[in-house]
């Protein structure tokens, strides 16, 4: 069974690297490792578990534009994670710019991901502010 190292990075500077099998989600592996991540539905519908790809095996994730000939260090986000089901809480433009739903995403490469409630706040306005 193939596994990948996923480094989780919180806004306060904490980091933790978890080993994630290809048949488990990043959220499941983080929980088994004792990490606490925000989540809600576990079905990809609410977006509470949103993370943002920072780096993939030494490359940076695409910013949503096609890589040109000079952008060999850019990778497509959809090549980095596989989803158990359609990530309904993410729009195509969010997926293209590196956002992933940790409750249904399984890695296909070693990567670093920004996590925490602030990542979800980047995607939607909070009406309770």
PDB file of C-alpha atoms in Angstrom:
ATOM      1  CA  UNK A   1       0.000   0.000   0.000  1.00  0.00           C
ATOM      2  CA  UNK A   2       1.324   3.417  -0.940  1.00  0.00           C
ATOM      3  CA  UNK A   3       1.386   6.240   1.558  1.00  0.00           C
ATOM      4  CA  UNK A   4       2.443   9.877   1.459  1.00  0.00           C
ATOM      5  CA  UNK A   5       3.723  12.354   4.029  1.00  0.00           C
ATOM      6  CA  UNK A   6       1.337  15.272   4.492  1.00  0.00           C
ATOM      7  CA  UNK A   7       2.626  18.179   6.564  1.00  0.00           C
ATOM      8  CA  UNK A   8      -0.171  20.160   8.200  1.00  0.00           C
ATOM      9  CA  UNK A   9       0.591  23.806   8.962  1.00  0.00           C
ATOM     10  CA  UNK A  10      -1.524  25.931  11.329  1.00  0.00           C
ATOM     11  CA  UNK A  11      -1.595  29.752  11.246  1.00  0.00           C
ATOM     12  CA  UNK A  12       0.177  29.923  14.646  1.00  0.00           C
ATOM     13  CA  UNK A  13       3.250  28.218  13.210  1.00  0.00           C
ATOM     14  CA  UNK A  14       2.628  24.673  14.454  1.00  0.00           C
ATOM     15  CA  UNK A  15       3.325  21.877  11.990  1.00  0.00           C
ATOM     16  CA  UNK A  16       2.768  18.148  12.069  1.00  0.00           C
ATOM     17  CA  UNK A  17       3.597  15.556   9.440  1.00  0.00           C
ATOM     18  CA  UNK A  18       1.271  12.571   9.149  1.00  0.00           C
ATOM     19  CA  UNK A  19       1.631   9.506   6.967  1.00  0.00           C
ATOM     20  CA  UNK A  20      -1.541   9.029   4.912  1.00  0.00           C
ATOM     21  CA  UNK A  21      -2.348   5.821   3.030  1.00  0.00           C
ATOM     22  CA  UNK A  22      -3.865   6.280  -0.398  1.00  0.00           C
ATOM     23  CA  UNK A  23      -7.120   4.680   0.774  1.00  0.00           C
ATOM     24  CA  UNK A  24      -7.639   6.952   3.781  1.00  0.00           C
ATOM     25  CA  UNK A  25      -8.449  10.624   3.948  1.00  0.00           C
ATOM     26  CA  UNK A  26      -6.123  13.272   5.293  1.00  0.00           C
ATOM     27  CA  UNK A  27      -8.618  13.987   8.097  1.00  0.00           C
ATOM     28  CA  UNK A  28      -8.737  10.295   9.107  1.00  0.00           C
ATOM     29  CA  UNK A  29      -4.940  10.041   9.215  1.00  0.00           C
ATOM     30  CA  UNK A  30      -4.634  13.289  11.180  1.00  0.00           C
ATOM     31  CA  UNK A  31      -7.161  12.063  13.758  1.00  0.00           C
ATOM     32  CA  UNK A  32      -5.322   8.737  14.154  1.00  0.00           C
ATOM     33  CA  UNK A  33      -2.144  10.753  14.737  1.00  0.00           C
ATOM     34  CA  UNK A  34      -3.815  12.873  17.443  1.00  0.00           C
ATOM     35  CA  UNK A  35      -4.152  16.084  15.418  1.00  0.00           C
ATOM     36  CA  UNK A  36      -7.314  18.115  15.806  1.00  0.00           C
ATOM     37  CA  UNK A  37      -8.693  19.585  12.593  1.00  0.00           C
ATOM     38  CA  UNK A  38     -12.021  21.353  12.066  1.00  0.00           C
ATOM     39  CA  UNK A  39     -14.654  19.313  10.226  1.00  0.00           C
ATOM     40  CA  UNK A  40     -18.413  19.138   9.932  1.00  0.00           C
ATOM     41  CA  UNK A  41     -20.095  16.721   7.555  1.00  0.00           C
ATOM     42  CA  UNK A  42     -17.337  14.278   6.476  1.00  0.00           C
ATOM     43  CA  UNK A  43     -19.024  14.132   3.054  1.00  0.00           C
ATOM     44  CA  UNK A  44     -17.499  17.131   1.256  1.00  0.00           C
ATOM     45  CA  UNK A  45     -20.672  19.189   1.544  1.00  0.00           C
ATOM     46  CA  UNK A  46     -19.918  21.821   4.202  1.00  0.00           C
ATOM     47  CA  UNK A  47     -16.314  22.925   3.604  1.00  0.00           C
ATOM     48  CA  UNK A  48     -15.436  23.204   7.302  1.00  0.00           C
ATOM     49  CA  UNK A  49     -12.379  20.978   6.760  1.00  0.00           C
ATOM     50  CA  UNK A  50     -10.927  23.071   3.920  1.00  0.00           C
ATOM     51  CA  UNK A  51      -7.164  23.126   3.537  1.00  0.00           C
ATOM     52  CA  UNK A  52      -4.938  24.932   1.040  1.00  0.00           C
ATOM     53  CA  UNK A  53      -2.030  23.256  -0.740  1.00  0.00           C
ATOM     54  CA  UNK A  54       1.239  25.073  -0.131  1.00  0.00           C
ATOM     55  CA  UNK A  55       3.771  22.749  -1.742  1.00  0.00           C
ATOM     56  CA  UNK A  56       3.817  19.394  -3.480  1.00  0.00           C
ATOM     57  CA  UNK A  57       7.092  17.441  -3.427  1.00  0.00           C
ATOM     58  CA  UNK A  58       9.143  20.577  -4.014  1.00  0.00           C
ATOM     59  CA  UNK A  59       6.755  22.174  -6.496  1.00  0.00           C
ATOM     60  CA  UNK A  60       4.111  24.793  -5.957  1.00  0.00           C
ATOM     61  CA  UNK A  61       0.469  24.106  -6.761  1.00  0.00           C
ATOM     62  CA  UNK A  62      -1.074  25.762  -9.779  1.00  0.00           C
ATOM     63  CA  UNK A  63      -2.746  29.123  -9.208  1.00  0.00           C
ATOM     64  CA  UNK A  64      -5.542  28.100 -11.538  1.00  0.00           C
ATOM     65  CA  UNK A  65      -3.807  29.029 -14.760  1.00  0.00           C
ATOM     66  CA  UNK A  66      -2.294  26.572 -17.148  1.00  0.00           C
ATOM     67  CA  UNK A  67       1.415  26.062 -16.704  1.00  0.00           C
ATOM     68  CA  UNK A  68       3.526  27.464 -19.498  1.00  0.00           C
ATOM     69  CA  UNK A  69       6.778  26.015 -20.792  1.00  0.00           C
ATOM     70  CA  UNK A  70       8.718  27.950 -18.152  1.00  0.00           C
ATOM     71  CA  UNK A  71       6.526  26.709 -15.285  1.00  0.00           C
ATOM     72  CA  UNK A  72       7.949  23.210 -14.860  1.00  0.00           C
ATOM     73  CA  UNK A  73       7.756  23.606 -11.071  1.00  0.00           C
ATOM     74  CA  UNK A  74       3.958  24.006 -11.108  1.00  0.00           C
ATOM     75  CA  UNK A  75       1.664  21.012 -10.576  1.00  0.00           C
ATOM     76  CA  UNK A  76      -2.091  20.623 -11.007  1.00  0.00           C
ATOM     77  CA  UNK A  77      -3.964  20.299  -7.716  1.00  0.00           C
ATOM     78  CA  UNK A  78      -6.207  17.548  -9.086  1.00  0.00           C
ATOM     79  CA  UNK A  79      -3.081  15.428  -9.638  1.00  0.00           C
ATOM     80  CA  UNK A  80      -2.175  15.711  -5.946  1.00  0.00           C
ATOM     81  CA  UNK A  81      -5.386  14.535  -4.274  1.00  0.00           C
ATOM     82  CA  UNK A  82      -8.086  12.029  -5.153  1.00  0.00           C
ATOM     83  CA  UNK A  83     -11.587  12.479  -3.788  1.00  0.00           C
ATOM     84  CA  UNK A  84     -13.892   9.756  -2.483  1.00  0.00           C
ATOM     85  CA  UNK A  85     -16.802  11.708  -3.918  1.00  0.00           C
ATOM     86  CA  UNK A  86     -17.459  15.026  -5.578  1.00  0.00           C
ATOM     87  CA  UNK A  87     -16.274  17.887  -3.311  1.00  0.00           C
ATOM     88  CA  UNK A  88     -19.576  19.788  -3.384  1.00  0.00           C
ATOM     89  CA  UNK A  89     -18.402  22.523  -1.003  1.00  0.00           C
ATOM     90  CA  UNK A  90     -15.647  23.688  -3.390  1.00  0.00           C
ATOM     91  CA  UNK A  91     -16.218  25.564  -6.593  1.00  0.00           C
ATOM     92  CA  UNK A  92     -14.022  24.683  -9.574  1.00  0.00           C
ATOM     93  CA  UNK A  93     -12.088  27.938  -9.134  1.00  0.00           C
ATOM     94  CA  UNK A  94     -11.328  27.027  -5.497  1.00  0.00           C
ATOM     95  CA  UNK A  95     -10.055  23.577  -6.470  1.00  0.00           C
ATOM     96  CA  UNK A  96      -7.975  25.102  -9.271  1.00  0.00           C
ATOM     97  CA  UNK A  97      -6.302  27.473  -6.833  1.00  0.00           C
ATOM     98  CA  UNK A  98      -5.276  24.780  -4.362  1.00  0.00           C
ATOM     99  CA  UNK A  99      -8.100  24.294  -1.891  1.00  0.00           C
ATOM    100  CA  UNK A 100      -8.900  20.735  -0.812  1.00  0.00           C
ATOM    101  CA  UNK A 101     -11.501  19.151   1.465  1.00  0.00           C
ATOM    102  CA  UNK A 102      -9.536  17.102   3.968  1.00  0.00           C
ATOM    103  CA  UNK A 103     -12.529  14.919   4.978  1.00  0.00           C
ATOM    104  CA  UNK A 104     -12.764  13.274   1.533  1.00  0.00           C
ATOM    105  CA  UNK A 105      -9.283  13.866   0.023  1.00  0.00           C
ATOM    106  CA  UNK A 106      -6.548  11.258  -0.193  1.00  0.00           C
ATOM    107  CA  UNK A 107      -3.034  12.342  -1.224  1.00  0.00           C
ATOM    108  CA  UNK A 108      -1.226  11.101  -4.325  1.00  0.00           C
ATOM    109  CA  UNK A 109       2.050  12.870  -3.439  1.00  0.00           C
ATOM    110  CA  UNK A 110       3.911  14.216  -0.419  1.00  0.00           C
ATOM    111  CA  UNK A 111       2.683  17.734   0.280  1.00  0.00           C
ATOM    112  CA  UNK A 112       2.295  20.617   2.731  1.00  0.00           C
ATOM    113  CA  UNK A 113      -1.204  21.938   3.498  1.00  0.00           C
ATOM    114  CA  UNK A 114      -2.351  25.018   5.416  1.00  0.00           C
ATOM    115  CA  UNK A 115      -5.104  23.990   7.848  1.00  0.00           C
ATOM    116  CA  UNK A 116      -7.399  25.550  10.428  1.00  0.00           C
ATOM    117  CA  UNK A 117     -10.584  27.556  10.452  1.00  0.00           C
ATOM    118  CA  UNK A 118      -8.843  30.528   8.825  1.00  0.00           C
ATOM    119  CA  UNK A 119      -8.526  28.556   5.574  1.00  0.00           C
ATOM    120  CA  UNK A 120     -12.304  28.062   5.482  1.00  0.00           C
ATOM    121  CA  UNK A 121     -12.692  31.790   6.112  1.00  0.00           C
ATOM    122  CA  UNK A 122     -10.700  32.461   2.936  1.00  0.00           C
ATOM    123  CA  UNK A 123     -13.449  30.735   0.954  1.00  0.00           C
ATOM    124  CA  UNK A 124     -16.611  32.142   2.519  1.00  0.00           C
ATOM    125  CA  UNK A 125     -17.608  35.247   4.412  1.00  0.00           C
ATOM    126  CA  UNK A 126     -18.571  34.675   8.027  1.00  0.00           C
ATOM    127  CA  UNK A 127     -21.946  36.346   8.682  1.00  0.00           C
ATOM    128  CA  UNK A 128     -21.317  36.225  12.463  1.00  0.00           C
ATOM    129  CA  UNK A 129     -18.324  38.625  12.475  1.00  0.00           C
TER     130      UNK A 129
END
